[in-house]
Each structure stands twice: as structure tokens, then as C-alpha cells.
XYZ file of C-alpha atoms in Angstrom:
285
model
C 0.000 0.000 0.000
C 1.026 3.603 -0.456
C 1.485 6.500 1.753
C -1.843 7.723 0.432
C -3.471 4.352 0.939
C -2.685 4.908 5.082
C -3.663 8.334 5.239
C -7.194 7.364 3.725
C -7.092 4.804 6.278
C -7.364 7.192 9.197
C -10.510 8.952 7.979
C -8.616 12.416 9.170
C -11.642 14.541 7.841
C -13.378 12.637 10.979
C -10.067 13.029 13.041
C -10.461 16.676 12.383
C -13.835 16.717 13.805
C -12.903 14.834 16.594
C -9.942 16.684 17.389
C -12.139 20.220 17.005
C -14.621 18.893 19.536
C -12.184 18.109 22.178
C -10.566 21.675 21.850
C -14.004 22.857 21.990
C -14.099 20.861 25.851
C -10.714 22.642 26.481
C -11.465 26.381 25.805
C -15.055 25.747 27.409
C -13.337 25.615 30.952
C -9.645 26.480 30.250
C -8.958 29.831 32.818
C -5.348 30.728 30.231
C -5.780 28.591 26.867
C -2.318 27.091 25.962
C -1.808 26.884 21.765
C 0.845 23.826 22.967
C -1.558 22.328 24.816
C -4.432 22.289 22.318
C -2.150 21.235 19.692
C -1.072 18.536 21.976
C -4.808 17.896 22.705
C -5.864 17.847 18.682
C -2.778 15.664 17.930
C -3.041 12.773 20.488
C -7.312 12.803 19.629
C -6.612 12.289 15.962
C -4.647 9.595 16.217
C -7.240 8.129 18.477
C -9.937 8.859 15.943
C -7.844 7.288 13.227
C -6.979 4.262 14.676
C -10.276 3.342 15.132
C -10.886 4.505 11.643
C -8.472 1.993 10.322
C -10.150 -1.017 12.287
C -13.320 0.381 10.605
C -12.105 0.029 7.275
C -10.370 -3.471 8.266
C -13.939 -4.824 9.483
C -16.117 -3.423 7.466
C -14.058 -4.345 3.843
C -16.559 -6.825 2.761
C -19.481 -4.295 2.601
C -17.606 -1.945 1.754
C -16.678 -3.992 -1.568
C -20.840 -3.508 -2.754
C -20.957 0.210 -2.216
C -20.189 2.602 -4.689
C -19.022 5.512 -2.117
C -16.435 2.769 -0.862
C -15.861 0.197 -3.037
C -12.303 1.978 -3.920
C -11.130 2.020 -0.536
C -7.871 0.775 -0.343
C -9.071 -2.532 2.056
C -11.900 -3.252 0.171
C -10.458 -2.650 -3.589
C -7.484 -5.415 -2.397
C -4.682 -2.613 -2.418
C -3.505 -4.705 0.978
C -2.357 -8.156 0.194
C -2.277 -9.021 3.691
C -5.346 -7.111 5.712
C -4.796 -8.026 8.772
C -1.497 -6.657 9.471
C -3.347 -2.996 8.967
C -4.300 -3.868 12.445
C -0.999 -3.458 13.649
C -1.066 0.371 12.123
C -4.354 0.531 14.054
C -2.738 -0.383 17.576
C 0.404 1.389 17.388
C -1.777 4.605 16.234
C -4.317 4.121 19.572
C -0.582 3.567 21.807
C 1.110 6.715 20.571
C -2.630 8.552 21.309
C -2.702 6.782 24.342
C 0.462 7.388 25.399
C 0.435 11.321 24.228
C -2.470 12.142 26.777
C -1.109 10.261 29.404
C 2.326 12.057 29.198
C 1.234 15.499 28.367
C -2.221 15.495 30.449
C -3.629 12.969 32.488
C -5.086 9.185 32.610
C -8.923 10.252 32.440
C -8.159 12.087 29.149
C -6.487 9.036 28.140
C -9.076 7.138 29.094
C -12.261 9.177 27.664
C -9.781 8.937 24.283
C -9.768 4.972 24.794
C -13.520 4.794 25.340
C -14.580 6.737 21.804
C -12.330 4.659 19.795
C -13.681 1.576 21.440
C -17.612 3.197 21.000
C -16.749 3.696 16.982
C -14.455 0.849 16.271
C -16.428 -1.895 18.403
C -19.643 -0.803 19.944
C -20.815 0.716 16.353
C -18.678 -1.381 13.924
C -18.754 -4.340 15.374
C -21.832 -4.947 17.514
C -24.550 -2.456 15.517
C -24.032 -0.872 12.630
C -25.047 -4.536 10.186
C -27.870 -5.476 13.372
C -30.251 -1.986 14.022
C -31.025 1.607 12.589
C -29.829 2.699 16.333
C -26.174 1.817 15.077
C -25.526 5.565 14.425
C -27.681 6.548 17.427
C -25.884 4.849 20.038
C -22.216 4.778 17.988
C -23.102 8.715 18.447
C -21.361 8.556 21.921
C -18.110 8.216 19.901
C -17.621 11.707 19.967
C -18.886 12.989 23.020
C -15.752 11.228 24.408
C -13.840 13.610 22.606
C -15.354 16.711 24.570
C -15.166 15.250 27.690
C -11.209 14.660 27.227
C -10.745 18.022 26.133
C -12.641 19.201 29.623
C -10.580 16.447 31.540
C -6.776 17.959 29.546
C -7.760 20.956 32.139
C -9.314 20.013 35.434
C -10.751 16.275 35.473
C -13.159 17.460 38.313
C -14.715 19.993 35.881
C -17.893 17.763 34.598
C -21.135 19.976 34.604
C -20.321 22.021 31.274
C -18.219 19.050 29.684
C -21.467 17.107 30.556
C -24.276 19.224 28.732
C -21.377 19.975 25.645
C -21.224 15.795 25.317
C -25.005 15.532 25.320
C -24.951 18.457 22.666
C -22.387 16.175 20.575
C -24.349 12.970 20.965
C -27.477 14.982 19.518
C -25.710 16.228 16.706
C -24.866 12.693 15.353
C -27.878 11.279 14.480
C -28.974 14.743 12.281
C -25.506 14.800 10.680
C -25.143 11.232 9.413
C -29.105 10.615 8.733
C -28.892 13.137 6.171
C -25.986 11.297 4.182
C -27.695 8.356 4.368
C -30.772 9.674 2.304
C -28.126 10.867 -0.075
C -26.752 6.792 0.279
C -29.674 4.444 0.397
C -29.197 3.030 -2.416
C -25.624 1.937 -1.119
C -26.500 0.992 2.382
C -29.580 -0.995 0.792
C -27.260 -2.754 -1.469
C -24.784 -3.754 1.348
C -27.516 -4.540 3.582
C -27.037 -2.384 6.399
C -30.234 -1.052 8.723
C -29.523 3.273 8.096
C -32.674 4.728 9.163
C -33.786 5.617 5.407
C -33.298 2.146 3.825
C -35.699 1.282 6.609
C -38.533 3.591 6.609
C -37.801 6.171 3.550
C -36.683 9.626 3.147
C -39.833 11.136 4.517
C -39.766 9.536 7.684
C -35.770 9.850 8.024
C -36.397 13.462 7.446
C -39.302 13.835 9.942
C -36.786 11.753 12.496
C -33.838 14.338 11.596
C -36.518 17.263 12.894
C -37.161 15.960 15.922
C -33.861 14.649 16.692
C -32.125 18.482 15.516
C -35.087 20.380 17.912
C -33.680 18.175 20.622
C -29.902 19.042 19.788
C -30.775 22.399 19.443
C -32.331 22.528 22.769
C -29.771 20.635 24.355
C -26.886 23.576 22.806
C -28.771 25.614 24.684
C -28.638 23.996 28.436
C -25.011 25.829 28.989
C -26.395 28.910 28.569
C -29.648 28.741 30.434
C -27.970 26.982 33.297
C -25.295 29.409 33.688
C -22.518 28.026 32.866
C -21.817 30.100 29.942
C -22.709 33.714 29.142
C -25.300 35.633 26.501
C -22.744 35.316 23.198
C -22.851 32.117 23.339
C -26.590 32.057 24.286
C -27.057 34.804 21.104
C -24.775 32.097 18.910
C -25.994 29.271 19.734
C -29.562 30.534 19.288
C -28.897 31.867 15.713
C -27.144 28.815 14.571
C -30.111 26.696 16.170
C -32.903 28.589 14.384
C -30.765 28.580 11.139
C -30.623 25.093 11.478
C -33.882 24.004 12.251
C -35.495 26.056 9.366
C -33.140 23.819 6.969
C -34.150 20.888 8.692
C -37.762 22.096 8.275
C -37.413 22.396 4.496
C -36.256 18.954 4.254
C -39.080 17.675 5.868
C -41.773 19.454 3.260
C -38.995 18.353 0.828
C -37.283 15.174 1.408
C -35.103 15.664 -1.755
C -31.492 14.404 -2.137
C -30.109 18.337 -3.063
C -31.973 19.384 0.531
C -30.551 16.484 2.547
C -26.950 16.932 1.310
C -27.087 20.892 2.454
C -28.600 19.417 5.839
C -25.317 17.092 5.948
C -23.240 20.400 5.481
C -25.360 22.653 7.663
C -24.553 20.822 10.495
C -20.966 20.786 10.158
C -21.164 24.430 9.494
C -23.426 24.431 12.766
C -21.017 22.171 14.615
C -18.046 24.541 13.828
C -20.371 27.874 14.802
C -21.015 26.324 18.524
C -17.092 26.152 18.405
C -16.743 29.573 18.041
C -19.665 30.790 20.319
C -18.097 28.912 22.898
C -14.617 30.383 21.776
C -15.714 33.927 21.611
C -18.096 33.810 24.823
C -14.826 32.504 27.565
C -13.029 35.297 25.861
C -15.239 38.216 26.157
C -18.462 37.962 27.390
């Protein structure tokens, strides 16, 4: 395999996200933010995130084989003569993350780090995603680990805020990856996997995504209305939740593919705002 062939492997746009979401758990309760130590932070998350991205790809090869999104991944296109020994990538990539947090921070980051990468390579890989439509549901709580280290790289005694920001991130899952899956039915149907839309249609899928966004949205707003952060991020978080919800609204009187792939976007773009409300509101509200 090539050098390219690894870093598709690691799924890094997900490491990214990953990574963002447990800086977003530092600044939330960091007193003097560190650029070291959130680079530190990002670094040792992403290689958590992509060693459980490589296991994915390991497992999930077979499927991936009858899916046109996938089918070229290096794993299931037979670029590895020998699959199994990706594995070892895959554990030295969750030791060096491992061992990162530990050094630089403490075990209860290393631990929350541990417990996502066992959620997303085992609990949803493994054990749900082929078996229910709740694999992305419950596999959700893959990245609310991430927020909760980032809280933990500070003050692991801190849990209030971390708490209501990993609820916030288990939320924003389900919206997020329903809305690729209408844009993929055809592909999950073919592989035979459960998503939510191969299930009950884009109509219902897009009714679900609703109700699931008005509870995310309501659940962004818990910091602020419990006090634990101040009005910007209140003012942010509300714009971005309205903004959201209308899209998500549309979609619903419009379950088309060209509405659910904005929704997919939106909430990245919504993810990323909450980021920066949080950012701008412990820095100058």
C-alpha cells in the first residue's frame, strides 16, 4: 500500500472533527488557553480517531466492496495483500494517542480517548451498525468522548459544562449522518445495512432528523440557560439553532437528495459555529 493508501485509512476529515470537539471541551473551561496544549490535545485525539478509523475500514471491507461511495477504498479494492497486518497500524496509532495524553495530560483524558475509539471501532462497527437503525444513534457517543477529554486535559473534576457539551455532541450525530444516508440508500440498501432511510424512507428519516435536531438544538442551549456560559454564546448558539432548524424544516416538506446533502453540510457548518460561540463567549463575554 502507499502512503496515500494509510492516510485514507485514518478517515482524518473525521479526526479533524474529533480533534475540534475536544478543543471545543478545552477552551469551554480552560482559565489561560495554551496553543501547545491544544495542539497537543488535537494531535493525540486524531490519532485516536484514526486508529479506530483503520479497524473500521479493516472490518467493514466486505461491505464496503458492494458500495459505490467505498468500493475503492484501499481494504476493500485489495490494495492490501495481507489485511490483517493494517491492524498493527491501528494499535500502534491508539498507543502513541494513548500514550500522548497520558504524558502530556492525564489518565482520564487518556481514558475518555480509549472509550470513543472503542464506541466507533467496536460498539458501532462491530456490535450495531449490520444489526439496528440505532447503530448511528448509540455509535453517536463516539464523539462525546472527545469533549469530555478536552474538559478532563484541564481540570478532570470539571464535569457539569463538559457534561451538557457531550449531550450536545451525541445529539448532533444522528442529524448529521441521517442526512448522508438519504443521499446513500441506495448503497446501504445494497450492502444490507439497517440506516434509518433504507428502513422507513426519506420522509420519515427526514421527519426523524426534525425531531432529533429540535432536541440538539435545545440541548446547545442547556449551557447557557444553566449558567454556565454567558449571553454570546446564548445569542450564537440561538442563531445557529434557528438557522438550522429552518433547513431541517425544508427537508421535511422536501425530502429531496439536493436538501438532505445541504442538511449534511449545515450541520458541520453548525457544529463549527457552537465552536466559536463557545470560543468567543470565555473570551469576552
Amino acid at each position: 500500500m502507499t502512503f496515500r493508501h494509510y492516510l485514507e485509512l485514518m478517515k482524518l476529515r473525521i479526526g479533524v472533527m474529533i480533534a475540534l470537539t475536544a478543543v471545543m471541551g478545552y477552551v469551554a473551561v480552560a482559565d489561560e488557553v495554551s496553543v501547545v496544549q491544544m495542539a497537543v490535545l488535537a494531535l493525540a485525539m486524531l490519532l485516536g480517531s484514526a486508529a479506530s478509523s483503520v479497524f473500521n475500514h479493516f472490518y467493514d471491507r466486505d461491505i464496503d466492496r458492494l458500495m459505490t461511495r467505498t468500493a475503492r477504498r484501499p481494504l476493500a479494492s485489495g490494495a492490501a495483500q495481507k489485511p490483517v497486518m493494517v491492524l498493527w497500524f491501528a494499535g500502534l496509532l491508539l498507543a502513541l494517542g494513548l500514550g500522548l495524553s497520558s504524558w502530556a495530560f492525564n489518565m482520564v483524558v487518556s481514558l475518555h480517548l480509549f472509550l470513543g475509539a472503542f464506541v466507533y471501532a467496536v460498539v458501532y462497527t462491530v456490535w450495531l451498525k449490520r444489526r439496528t437503525w440505532l447503530n448511528i444513534v448509540i455509535g453517536g457517543a463516539a464523539g462525546s468522548f472527545a469533549v469530555l477529554a478536552g474538559a478532563a486535559a484541564v481540570d478532570p473534576s470539571i464535569w457539569l459544562l463538559p457534561l451538557l457539551l457531550a449531550v450536545t455532541l451525541f445529539l448532533w450525530t444522528p442529524s448529521h449522518f441521517w442526512s448522508l444516508a438519504i443521499l446513500l440508500k441506495e448503497d446501504y440498501a445494497q450492502a444490507g445495512i439497517p440506516m434509518l432511510p433504507v428502513l422507513v424512507g426519506e420522509k420519515r428519516t427526514a421527519d426523524a432528523i426534525l425531531i432529533n435536531s429540535v432536541l440538539l438544538v435545545g440541548s446547545a442551549l442547556l449551557p447557557w440557560m444553566l449558567g454556565e456560559l454567558g449571553w454570546i454564546y446564548g445569542a450564537g448558539s440561538s442563531l445557529l439553532g434557528a438557522w438550522f432548524l429552518w433547513l431541517n424544516w425544508r427537508l421535511c416538506r422536501n425530502p429531496s437528495r439536493p436538501l438532505a446533502r445541504k442538511n449534511f453540510f449545515a450541520s458541520m457548518l453548525y457544529l463549527v459555529g457552537l465552536f466559536f460561540a463557545v470560543l468567543a463567549d470565555v473570551n469576552w463575554a
